[in-house]
Tab-separated table of C-alpha atoms and ligand atoms in Angstrom:
chain	number	residue	atom	x	y	z
K	1	MET	CA	46.182	70.122	-28.941
K	2	THR	CA	45.786	68.438	-32.140
K	3	PRO	CA	44.425	70.612	-34.878
K	4	GLY	CA	40.482	70.381	-35.659
K	5	SER	CA	39.783	69.482	-31.834
K	6	SER	CA	38.533	72.915	-31.043
K	7	HIS	CA	35.016	71.483	-31.464
K	8	ALA	CA	35.691	68.579	-29.425
K	9	ARG	CA	37.173	70.746	-26.840
K	10	ASP	CA	33.602	72.476	-26.977
K	11	THR	CA	31.874	69.639	-25.955
K	12	VAL	CA	34.151	68.983	-23.325
K	13	ALA	CA	33.273	72.486	-22.088
K	14	GLU	CA	29.617	71.618	-21.993
K	15	THR	CA	30.378	68.216	-20.416
K	16	VAL	CA	32.512	69.519	-17.658
K	17	ALA	CA	31.092	73.175	-16.900
K	18	PRO	CA	27.658	73.976	-18.238
K	19	HIS	CA	27.409	77.365	-19.641
K	20	ALA	CA	24.499	77.889	-17.279
K	21	SER	CA	26.755	78.228	-14.371
K	22	ALA	CA	29.579	79.784	-16.159
K	23	PRO	CA	28.147	82.378	-18.704
K	24	ASP	CA	31.479	83.835	-19.563
K	25	PHE	CA	33.414	80.858	-20.185
K	26	SER	CA	35.183	81.288	-23.411
K	27	ARG	CA	36.668	78.445	-25.448
K	28	SER	CA	40.317	79.722	-24.674
K	29	SER	CA	39.953	80.150	-20.699
K	30	PHE	CA	38.714	76.859	-20.825
K	31	ARG	CA	41.430	75.791	-22.659
K	32	LEU	CA	44.014	77.727	-20.421
K	33	LEU	CA	42.366	76.013	-17.533
K	34	ILE	CA	42.690	72.578	-18.898
K	35	GLU	CA	46.280	73.236	-19.899
K	36	SER	CA	47.475	74.931	-16.578
K	37	SER	CA	45.462	72.431	-14.499
K	38	ALA	CA	47.462	70.766	-11.824
K	39	ASP	CA	45.524	67.413	-12.280
K	40	GLY	CA	46.298	65.366	-15.492
K	41	VAL	CA	43.936	65.284	-18.160
K	42	LEU	CA	44.044	62.489	-20.768
K	43	VAL	CA	41.260	61.893	-23.471
K	44	VAL	CA	41.332	58.538	-24.388
K	45	ASN	CA	39.549	56.940	-27.265
K	46	LEU	CA	37.410	53.587	-26.547
K	47	VAL	CA	40.428	51.193	-27.746
K	48	GLY	CA	42.663	52.980	-25.454
K	49	ASP	CA	44.833	55.245	-27.658
K	50	VAL	CA	45.744	58.808	-26.160
K	51	LEU	CA	44.042	61.588	-28.189
K	52	TYR	CA	45.049	64.302	-25.899
K	53	ALA	CA	46.845	65.088	-22.866
K	54	ASN	CA	47.466	68.364	-20.874
K	55	PRO	CA	50.967	68.984	-19.448
K	56	ALA	CA	50.483	67.821	-16.130
K	57	ALA	CA	49.366	64.481	-17.470
K	58	ALA	CA	52.654	64.490	-19.513
K	59	GLU	CA	54.397	65.070	-15.945
K	60	ILE	CA	52.893	62.368	-14.395
K	61	PHE	CA	54.033	59.951	-17.145
K	62	GLY	CA	57.326	61.410	-17.187
K	63	LYS	CA	57.033	61.650	-20.929
K	64	PRO	CA	56.988	64.512	-23.130
K	65	LEU	CA	53.499	65.526	-24.571
K	66	ASP	CA	53.947	64.308	-28.364
K	67	VAL	CA	55.086	60.898	-27.074
K	68	LEU	CA	52.512	60.406	-24.956
K	69	LEU	CA	49.908	61.404	-27.826
K	70	HIS	CA	48.728	58.282	-29.253
K	71	VAL	CA	50.355	55.940	-26.930
K	72	PRO	CA	48.398	52.825	-26.484
K	73	LEU	CA	48.004	53.254	-22.619
K	74	GLY	CA	44.564	51.249	-22.518
K	75	ARG	CA	41.131	52.222	-21.989
K	76	PRO	CA	40.769	53.499	-18.290
K	77	VAL	CA	38.063	52.000	-16.164
K	78	VAL	CA	36.982	52.664	-12.763
K	79	SER	CA	34.472	51.144	-10.324
K	80	GLY	CA	32.682	53.905	-8.357
K	81	ASP	CA	34.564	57.351	-8.415
K	82	THR	CA	38.122	56.570	-8.743
K	83	ALA	CA	40.754	53.766	-9.215
K	84	GLU	CA	44.092	54.137	-7.807
K	85	ILE	CA	46.792	53.562	-10.411
K	86	THR	CA	50.515	53.294	-10.415
K	87	VAL	CA	52.411	55.232	-12.918
K	88	HIS	CA	55.868	53.951	-14.028
K	89	ARG	CA	58.201	56.351	-15.218
K	90	GLN	CA	61.839	55.278	-16.932
K	91	GLY	CA	64.575	56.096	-14.343
K	92	GLY	CA	62.042	57.752	-11.899
K	93	LYS	CA	60.067	56.893	-8.729
K	94	PRO	CA	56.490	55.071	-9.693
K	95	ALA	CA	53.752	57.554	-8.995
K	96	GLN	CA	50.367	56.679	-6.801
K	97	VAL	CA	47.866	58.247	-9.331
K	98	GLU	CA	44.018	58.656	-8.342
K	99	MET	CA	42.113	58.519	-11.487
K	100	ARG	CA	38.354	59.632	-12.445
K	101	VAL	CA	36.871	58.850	-15.817
K	102	VAL	CA	33.957	60.369	-17.643
K	103	ASP	CA	32.451	59.729	-20.909
K	104	ILE	CA	32.843	62.386	-23.390
K	105	HIS	CA	32.326	63.306	-27.124
K	106	TRP	CA	35.746	63.781	-29.010
K	107	ASP	CA	35.693	64.879	-32.616
K	108	GLY	CA	32.247	63.802	-32.779
K	109	ARG	CA	33.164	60.201	-31.325
K	110	GLN	CA	32.701	58.394	-27.923
K	111	ALA	CA	35.853	58.958	-25.866
K	112	LEU	CA	37.156	58.873	-22.093
K	113	LEU	CA	38.095	61.524	-20.286
K	114	ALA	CA	40.567	60.366	-17.396
K	115	SER	CA	41.575	63.163	-15.014
K	116	LEU	CA	44.703	62.003	-12.936
K	117	ARG	CA	46.156	63.232	-9.546
K	118	ASP	CA	49.198	62.298	-8.216
K	119	ILE	CA	48.568	61.536	-4.895
K	120	SER	CA	52.235	60.368	-4.080
K	121	VAL	CA	52.838	63.418	-2.083
K	122	ARG	CA	49.621	63.069	-0.233
K	123	ARG	CA	50.517	59.501	0.713
K	124	ALA	CA	54.094	60.958	1.950
K	125	GLU	CA	52.452	63.366	3.811
K	126	ASP	CA	49.968	61.067	5.336
K	127	GLU	CA	53.203	59.433	6.571
K	128	ARG	CA	54.470	61.981	8.219
K	129	LEU	CA	51.286	62.962	9.721
K	130	ARG	CA	51.389	59.735	11.504
K	131	GLN	CA	55.062	60.471	12.741
K	132	SER	CA	54.148	63.686	13.994
K	133	GLN	CA	50.957	62.360	15.624
K	134	LYS	CA	53.061	59.796	17.817
K	135	MET	CA	55.361	62.370	18.661
K	136	GLU	CA	52.407	64.323	20.173
K	137	ALA	CA	50.836	61.399	21.818
K	138	VAL	CA	54.318	60.884	23.346
K	139	GLY	CA	54.245	64.365	24.563
K	140	ARG	CA	50.389	64.086	25.696
K	141	LEU	CA	51.563	60.941	27.552
K	142	ALA	CA	54.432	62.789	29.317
K	143	ALA	CA	51.832	65.484	30.516
K	144	GLY	CA	49.694	62.881	31.698
K	145	ILE	CA	52.394	61.113	33.661
K	146	VAL	CA	53.532	64.669	35.203
K	147	HIS	CA	49.445	64.848	36.277
K	148	ASP	CA	49.588	61.649	37.630
K	149	ILE	CA	53.015	62.237	39.226
K	150	ASN	CA	51.348	65.294	40.563
K	151	ASN	CA	48.641	63.021	42.149
K	152	LEU	CA	51.196	61.087	43.936
K	153	LEU	CA	52.795	64.330	45.209
K	154	ALA	CA	49.610	65.725	46.671
K	155	VAL	CA	49.160	61.912	48.473
K	156	VAL	CA	52.641	62.264	49.974
K	157	THR	CA	52.260	66.159	50.732
K	158	SER	CA	49.466	65.253	52.847
K	159	GLY	CA	50.958	62.049	54.064
K	160	LEU	CA	53.724	64.443	55.404
K	161	ARG	CA	51.154	66.884	57.154
K	162	LEU	CA	49.726	64.028	58.651
K	163	LEU	CA	52.891	62.394	60.195
K	164	GLU	CA	53.945	66.159	61.502
K	165	LYS	CA	50.653	66.212	63.401
K	166	GLU	CA	51.089	62.849	64.764
K	167	ILE	CA	54.993	63.261	65.294
K	168	ASP	CA	53.344	66.438	67.549
K	169	ARG	CA	50.878	64.676	69.007
K	170	ASP	CA	52.746	61.325	70.103
K	171	PRO	CA	56.403	61.065	69.090
K	172	ALA	CA	56.235	57.080	69.977
K	173	SER	CA	52.827	56.579	67.802
K	174	PRO	CA	52.960	53.270	65.903
K	175	LYS	CA	50.935	55.195	63.105
K	176	ILE	CA	54.273	56.996	62.470
K	177	ASN	CA	55.911	54.077	60.864
K	178	GLN	CA	52.678	53.394	58.887
K	179	LEU	CA	52.767	56.605	57.414
K	180	ILE	CA	56.547	56.455	56.441
K	181	GLU	CA	56.001	53.180	54.720
K	182	GLY	CA	53.048	54.706	52.835
K	183	MET	CA	54.762	57.402	51.742
K	184	LEU	CA	57.660	55.229	50.569
K	185	GLU	CA	55.154	53.152	48.368
K	186	ARG	CA	53.833	56.409	46.909
K	187	ALA	CA	57.411	57.285	45.719
K	188	GLN	CA	57.832	54.050	44.023
K	189	ASN	CA	54.530	54.475	42.415
K	190	GLY	CA	56.004	57.568	41.069
K	191	GLY	CA	59.088	55.734	39.692
K	192	ALA	CA	56.713	53.067	38.049
K	193	LEU	CA	54.881	56.114	36.073
K	194	THR	CA	58.057	57.370	34.620
K	195	GLN	CA	58.417	53.864	33.528
K	196	GLN	CA	54.886	54.143	31.610
K	197	LEU	CA	56.610	56.916	29.370
K	198	LEU	CA	59.205	54.053	28.309
K	199	ALA	CA	56.966	51.680	27.926
K	200	PHE	CA	55.151	53.533	25.117
K	201	SER	CA	57.790	53.336	22.780
K	202	ARG	CA	58.982	49.763	23.837
K	203	ARG	CA	56.609	47.481	25.742
K	204	GLN	CA	57.470	47.427	29.219
K	205	PRO	CA	57.354	43.944	31.070
K	206	LEU	CA	55.452	43.966	33.856
K	207	SER	CA	56.792	42.030	37.132
K	208	PRO	CA	54.127	40.444	38.834
K	209	GLU	CA	54.470	39.529	42.384
K	210	ALA	CA	52.380	37.682	45.134
K	211	VAL	CA	50.329	40.498	46.195
K	212	ASP	CA	47.816	40.889	49.654
K	213	LEU	CA	45.444	42.980	47.881
K	214	ASN	CA	43.438	43.596	51.116
K	215	GLN	CA	46.564	44.998	52.624
K	216	ARG	CA	47.765	47.212	49.405
K	217	ILE	CA	44.433	48.734	49.228
K	218	SER	CA	44.367	49.671	53.057
K	219	ALA	CA	47.903	50.940	52.637
K	220	LEU	CA	46.498	53.141	49.588
K	221	THR	CA	43.250	54.476	51.265
K	222	GLN	CA	44.933	55.832	54.179
K	223	MET	CA	46.750	57.801	51.794
K	224	LEU	CA	43.924	58.617	49.427
K	225	GLU	CA	41.750	60.188	52.224
K	226	ARG	CA	43.487	63.478	52.504
K	227	THR	CA	43.900	63.528	48.638
K	228	LEU	CA	39.998	63.196	47.975
K	229	GLY	CA	39.269	65.901	50.313
K	230	ARG	CA	36.940	65.959	53.344
K	231	GLY	CA	33.898	65.882	51.637
K	232	VAL	CA	34.419	62.288	50.128
K	233	GLU	CA	33.996	59.672	52.775
K	234	THR	CA	35.853	56.382	51.703
K	235	ARG	CA	34.882	52.892	53.062
K	236	CYS	CA	36.705	49.761	52.189
K	237	VAL	CA	34.638	46.441	52.226
K	238	LEU	CA	37.446	43.908	52.179
K	239	ASP	CA	36.654	40.256	51.882
K	240	PRO	CA	38.910	38.123	54.729
K	241	ALA	CA	39.190	35.044	52.605
K	242	LEU	CA	40.762	36.940	49.532
K	243	SER	CA	43.030	34.644	47.547
K	244	PRO	CA	46.248	36.008	46.993
K	245	ILE	CA	47.062	37.272	43.504
K	246	HIS	CA	50.076	37.501	41.420
K	247	ILE	CA	50.321	41.034	39.721
K	248	ASP	CA	52.466	43.984	39.266
K	249	ALA	CA	52.009	45.671	42.403
K	250	ASN	CA	53.114	49.372	41.237
K	251	GLN	CA	51.035	49.273	38.292
K	252	LEU	CA	47.996	48.287	40.323
K	253	ASP	CA	48.329	50.851	43.028
K	254	VAL	CA	48.579	53.276	39.992
K	255	ALA	CA	45.344	51.924	38.579
K	256	ILE	CA	43.539	52.179	41.705
K	257	LEU	CA	44.766	55.642	42.254
K	258	ASN	CA	43.522	56.518	38.624
K	259	LEU	CA	40.155	55.164	39.423
K	260	ALA	CA	39.853	57.221	42.758
K	261	VAL	CA	40.891	59.969	41.285
K	262	ASN	CA	38.265	59.636	38.418
K	263	ALA	CA	35.490	58.782	41.561
K	264	ARG	CA	36.385	62.310	43.120
K	265	ASP	CA	36.133	64.140	40.011
K	266	ALA	CA	32.847	62.573	39.376
K	267	MET	CA	31.454	63.439	42.992
K	268	ALA	CA	32.894	67.086	42.695
K	269	GLY	CA	34.116	66.682	46.010
K	270	LYS	CA	31.149	65.293	47.485
K	271	GLY	CA	30.034	61.815	48.149
K	272	THR	CA	31.057	57.902	49.051
K	273	LEU	CA	33.987	55.926	47.660
K	274	ILE	CA	33.597	52.464	48.187
K	275	ILE	CA	36.240	49.843	47.328
K	276	GLU	CA	35.399	46.253	47.857
K	277	THR	CA	37.045	43.008	47.209
K	278	SER	CA	35.907	39.680	46.826
K	279	ASN	CA	36.550	36.027	45.192
K	280	ALA	CA	34.812	36.436	42.044
K	281	THR	CA	31.896	34.162	41.644
K	282	GLU	CA	29.366	34.160	38.879
K	283	ASP	CA	30.649	35.587	35.432
K	284	ALA	CA	29.903	33.276	32.705
K	285	GLU	CA	32.495	35.059	30.300
K	286	THR	CA	35.327	34.330	32.224
K	287	ASP	CA	36.699	31.473	34.070
K	288	SER	CA	35.638	32.950	37.314
K	289	GLY	CA	37.394	30.508	39.324
K	290	SER	CA	40.494	32.109	38.854
K	291	PHE	CA	39.999	35.890	39.471
K	292	VAL	CA	39.388	38.051	42.204
K	293	ARG	CA	37.486	41.061	42.132
K	294	VAL	CA	38.168	44.606	43.314
K	295	SER	CA	35.389	47.110	42.796
K	296	ILE	CA	35.746	50.849	42.857
K	297	ARG	CA	32.000	52.390	43.307
K	298	ASP	CA	31.400	56.187	43.525
K	299	THR	CA	28.191	58.256	44.152
K	300	GLY	CA	29.212	60.717	41.418
K	301	CYS	CA	27.580	61.774	38.109
K	302	GLY	CA	27.770	58.725	36.286
K	303	MET	CA	28.193	58.204	32.584
K	304	SER	CA	26.004	58.069	29.457
K	305	GLU	CA	26.351	55.363	27.122
K	306	ASP	CA	28.018	57.460	24.597
K	307	VAL	CA	30.743	58.323	27.260
K	308	LEU	CA	31.212	54.672	28.414
K	309	ALA	CA	31.761	53.654	24.813
K	310	GLN	CA	34.829	55.591	24.622
K	311	VAL	CA	36.383	55.569	28.155
K	312	PHE	CA	39.264	53.168	27.328
K	313	GLU	CA	40.384	55.023	24.468
K	314	PRO	CA	44.012	57.209	25.379
K	315	PHE	CA	43.356	60.896	25.225
K	316	PHE	CA	39.601	60.572	25.729
K	317	THR	CA	38.347	62.949	28.372
K	318	THR	CA	35.284	64.857	29.059
K	319	LYS	CA	37.211	67.086	31.405
K	320	GLY	CA	38.881	70.680	30.741
K	321	GLU	CA	42.082	71.249	29.423
K	322	ASN	CA	44.238	71.188	32.361
K	323	GLU	CA	42.089	68.688	34.468
K	324	GLY	CA	41.920	65.537	32.640
K	325	THR	CA	44.338	63.930	29.953
K	326	GLY	CA	42.023	60.899	29.216
K	327	LEU	CA	44.923	58.445	30.118
K	328	GLY	CA	43.685	57.071	33.565
K	329	LEU	CA	41.260	54.657	32.101
K	330	SER	CA	43.404	53.449	29.302
K	331	GLN	CA	46.390	52.837	31.974
K	332	VAL	CA	43.784	50.867	33.777
K	333	TYR	CA	42.581	49.193	30.816
K	334	GLY	CA	46.243	48.429	29.631
K	335	PHE	CA	47.642	47.310	32.422
K	336	ILE	CA	44.860	44.713	33.320
K	337	SER	CA	44.614	43.365	30.130
K	338	GLN	CA	48.312	42.918	29.656
K	339	SER	CA	47.987	41.198	33.104
K	340	GLY	CA	45.540	38.542	31.833
K	341	GLY	CA	42.425	40.286	33.813
K	342	HIS	CA	39.292	42.137	32.793
K	343	VAL	CA	37.711	45.379	33.501
K	344	ARG	CA	33.805	46.027	33.446
K	345	ILE	CA	32.203	49.297	34.219
K	346	ASP	CA	28.542	49.662	35.360
K	347	SER	CA	27.373	53.212	35.301
K	348	ALA	CA	24.265	55.466	34.351
K	349	VAL	CA	23.807	59.147	34.279
K	350	GLY	CA	22.951	60.232	37.896
K	351	GLU	CA	23.164	56.771	39.582
K	352	GLY	CA	26.960	56.423	40.014
K	353	THR	CA	29.670	54.117	38.658
K	354	ALA	CA	31.272	50.830	39.510
K	355	VAL	CA	34.669	50.043	37.975
K	356	HIS	CA	35.311	46.191	38.579
K	357	LEU	CA	38.599	44.475	37.946
K	358	LEU	CA	38.918	41.001	37.546
K	359	LEU	CA	42.149	40.173	38.627
K	360	PRO	CA	44.021	36.658	38.099
K	361	LYS	CA	44.948	34.588	40.840
K	362	LYS	CA	47.997	33.072	38.573
K	363	ALA	CA	50.378	35.542	36.847
K	364	LYS	CA	49.829	35.424	33.206
K	365	THR	CA	52.937	33.228	32.088
K	366	GLU	CA	53.834	35.060	28.919
K	367	ILE	CA	53.329	39.021	29.204
Y	1	MET	CA	30.644	24.749	-19.518
Y	2	ASP	CA	30.388	21.939	-22.285
Y	3	PRO	CA	33.931	20.856	-22.771
Y	4	VAL	CA	33.197	19.712	-26.290
Y	5	GLN	CA	32.364	23.063	-27.524
Y	6	SER	CA	34.804	25.058	-25.514
Y	7	GLY	CA	37.425	22.531	-27.136
Y	8	ALA	CA	36.614	24.124	-30.196
Y	9	ARG	CA	38.382	27.502	-29.837
Y	10	PRO	CA	41.693	28.017	-27.936
Y	11	PRO	CA	41.219	29.901	-24.522
Y	12	LEU	CA	42.057	33.787	-24.439
Y	13	GLY	CA	44.890	34.671	-22.970
Y	14	LEU	CA	45.130	37.593	-21.115
Y	15	ARG	CA	48.160	39.349	-19.127
Y	16	LEU	CA	47.358	41.423	-16.080
Y	17	TYR	CA	50.520	43.151	-15.295
Y	18	VAL	CA	50.516	44.872	-11.328
Y	19	ALA	CA	53.395	46.213	-9.451
Y	20	GLY	CA	53.761	44.729	-6.153
Y	21	ASP	CA	51.179	44.338	-3.342
Y	22	THR	CA	49.457	47.588	-3.559
Y	23	PRO	CA	45.383	47.626	-2.937
Y	24	GLY	CA	45.173	48.137	-6.546
Y	25	ALA	CA	46.976	45.177	-7.589
Y	26	ARG	CA	44.851	43.359	-4.692
Y	27	ARG	CA	41.704	44.357	-6.351
Y	28	ALA	CA	42.889	43.524	-9.949
Y	29	ILE	CA	43.890	40.063	-8.533
Y	30	GLU	CA	40.440	39.501	-7.105
Y	31	SER	CA	38.987	40.586	-10.407
Y	32	ARG	CA	41.156	38.182	-11.842
Y	33	GLU	CA	39.736	35.107	-9.962
Y	34	ARG	CA	36.242	36.424	-10.722
Y	35	LEU	CA	36.763	36.579	-14.351
Y	36	LEU	CA	38.389	33.101	-14.512
Y	37	ASP	CA	35.178	32.006	-12.631
Y	38	ALA	CA	32.857	33.736	-14.926
Y	39	CYS	CA	34.683	32.202	-18.049
Y	40	GLY	CA	35.808	28.883	-17.031
Y	41	ASN	CA	38.297	27.531	-19.655
Y	42	ARG	CA	37.528	30.146	-22.283
Y	43	LEU	CA	40.019	32.561	-20.551
Y	44	ASP	CA	43.496	32.369	-18.927
Y	45	ILE	CA	45.402	35.120	-17.400
Y	46	GLU	CA	48.695	35.424	-16.831
Y	47	VAL	CA	49.548	37.764	-13.852
Y	48	ILE	CA	53.038	39.427	-14.207
Y	49	ASP	CA	54.494	41.623	-11.477
Y	50	ILE	CA	56.457	44.234	-13.203
Y	51	LEU	CA	58.740	44.751	-10.043
Y	52	ALA	CA	59.806	41.367	-10.253
Y	53	ARG	CA	60.085	41.607	-14.316
Y	54	PRO	CA	60.635	45.148	-15.094
Y	55	ASP	CA	61.677	43.926	-18.564
Y	56	ALA	CA	58.617	42.275	-19.606
Y	57	ALA	CA	56.616	45.367	-18.836
Y	58	GLU	CA	59.060	47.481	-20.928
Y	59	ALA	CA	59.218	45.260	-23.628
Y	60	ALA	CA	55.132	45.453	-23.479
Y	61	GLY	CA	55.034	49.306	-23.344
Y	62	ILE	CA	53.050	49.112	-19.970
Y	63	LEU	CA	53.017	52.887	-18.642
Y	64	ALA	CA	50.858	52.152	-15.470
Y	65	THR	CA	49.371	49.522	-13.854
Y	66	PRO	CA	46.992	47.486	-13.206
Y	67	THR	CA	46.761	46.681	-16.727
Y	68	LEU	CA	44.906	43.897	-18.379
Y	69	ALA	CA	46.146	43.248	-22.074
Y	70	ASP	CA	45.367	41.153	-24.940
Y	71	GLU	CA	48.565	41.191	-26.494
Y	72	ALA	CA	47.792	38.279	-29.172
Y	73	ILE	CA	46.562	41.280	-31.424
Y	74	GLN	CA	48.339	44.050	-32.683
Y	75	PRO	CA	47.814	46.757	-31.748
Y	76	PRO	CA	47.308	45.266	-27.964
Y	77	ARG	CA	43.779	46.056	-26.531
Y	78	ARG	CA	44.258	47.155	-22.757
Y	79	LEU	CA	42.300	47.957	-20.074
Y	80	ILE	CA	43.682	50.133	-17.528
Y	81	GLY	CA	42.698	50.838	-13.541
Y	82	ASP	CA	39.905	48.792	-11.797
Y	83	PHE	CA	38.418	45.530	-13.445
Y	84	SER	CA	35.613	44.862	-10.950
Y	85	ASN	CA	33.124	45.372	-12.974
Y	86	ILE	CA	33.419	42.018	-14.766
Y	87	ALA	CA	30.583	42.307	-17.310
Y	88	GLN	CA	32.460	45.400	-18.714
Y	89	VAL	CA	35.569	43.848	-18.758
Y	90	LEU	CA	34.137	40.798	-20.770
Y	91	ASP	CA	32.574	42.811	-23.135
Y	92	PHE	CA	35.805	44.894	-23.846
Y	93	PHE	CA	37.340	41.680	-24.549
Y	94	GLY	CA	34.625	40.351	-26.694
Y	95	LEU	CA	33.783	37.320	-23.941
Y	96	ARG	CA	30.401	38.246	-23.284
Y	97	LYS	CA	29.260	36.277	-20.187
Y	98	GLU	CA	26.113	34.660	-21.962
Y	99	ASP	CA	28.208	34.215	-25.210
Y	100	THR	CA	27.974	30.855	-26.305
Y	101	PRO	CA	30.543	29.831	-29.081
Y	102	SER	CA	28.321	28.756	-32.226
W	401	ADP	N1	33.935	57.417	38.150
W	401	ADP	C1	33.633	57.847	36.971
W	401	ADP	N2	32.501	58.893	37.021
W	401	ADP	C2	31.716	59.322	35.791
W	401	ADP	N3	32.663	59.355	34.731
W	401	ADP	C3	34.076	58.896	34.626
W	401	ADP	C4	34.319	57.908	35.685
W	401	ADP	N4	35.666	57.471	35.470
W	401	ADP	C5	35.947	57.946	34.130
W	401	ADP	N5	34.685	58.794	33.779
W	401	ADP	C6	34.804	59.274	32.354
W	401	ADP	O1	35.701	58.692	31.487
W	401	ADP	C7	36.569	59.839	30.795
W	401	ADP	C8	38.063	59.405	30.727
W	401	ADP	O2	38.652	59.283	31.948
W	401	ADP	P1	40.194	58.756	32.278
W	401	ADP	O3	40.738	58.104	31.253
W	401	ADP	O4	40.431	58.654	33.784
W	401	ADP	O5	40.729	60.374	31.731
W	401	ADP	P2	40.569	61.757	32.512
W	401	ADP	O6	40.066	61.349	34.016
W	401	ADP	O7	41.905	62.259	32.390
W	401	ADP	O8	39.608	62.621	31.691
W	401	ADP	C9	36.741	60.922	31.975
W	401	ADP	O9	36.710	62.282	31.357
W	401	ADP	C10	35.133	60.828	32.404
W	401	ADP	O10	34.160	61.414	31.576
W	402	MG	MG1	41.384	59.971	35.223
């Protein structure tokens, strides 16, 4: 501190910390506060010469205090509250600094007090935080996939029980083969799910194939009935004239399974699930001639607009810790968009929900 | 701007020191455009990226960026921080917006 500036310090004290709120705030303790502040403090005259610098400011600039004093730094200006500047230090890394500026009087003249906060560390921490958030997301995704695989296992388990009964009833029943086929498909779905985890870090290419959607849905629902529970009636309304589509069949099964499980949860075990297919007819927004539509309707609790606005976000869930992962609809959305299709949801609280998937008849060429 | 009148004075030449492509640098370059728009040919602002030309910054004694400097005078006049308040900047360098040469 330069001699003769004690009166000026006093002025700073008045500006920064009014006596009213700190009656015992003496000059020396104010000085101590400034000198030991973690923020850099500079007093600069209107021409831009440094009149005072605290040790933290000297550290930010990487210069001894006496060198920093009277350096023609420039008049600090901000717009709004702060400005972000880069401080360059000889032989060192540049520092990102957040600067605030207030008008003060110093030795009876107008001057500027600039407080400087080194945010380089904060920036680096932000970066680390982003990284760990991504790792957390991978972990949660893994949890979500475990949850989905559990769904599949439940489907397979109930299928095996059905099979057991069927064999007891009639060992030559044609239903036996159907059940085995169905369970084999579920096992494949499980494989597809683990691929999702890999796809999180590197985008997994989809492998679209020609799919008979009606057949696919019939096979799925047979398995679904047990999983959804006795209270849920499942009805299929399948358009026999449905055009074939090109899509990744495994991911499509996973998507419909996700939607069916959501419907079950929304109906709390009691209600009707309707799966409907048709050739898409009227839809202004899309080139409707080239899509087929699958609608999954439930008679469940429905969604508020607020919930509806967020459902596609990964990890958005209104369900409890061990019930929801918030990954179901984000899988549906991600997969359908990646396939060149569209997802629409009609829902209102108390009125049930309909999720419409518009699936392209032709495969999207580059995915 | 009247070309005859402005021709009477050489334009003021400023230097804008920035470092790379930070948000602060981008704001400063936007402000530069607005300053030039406001002043026509009374003003000229050279942009110096000190990452590309560290020697230039060192020679001028630039400690922090963005800095807007008039180095034609000694000691140089400098602003440091955010220059989006155009009127304030013009004022500092003696280039009032409504300033007409007499
Ligand atoms: N059929 C539905 N009826 C009511 N709400 C639903 C339905 N499907 C999804 N939701 C809402 O959307 C949220 C996100 O769904 P989803 O992404 O599948 O995650 P999760 O089922 O794990 O919660 C659910 O928590 C629920 O609030
Ligand atoms: Mg779900």
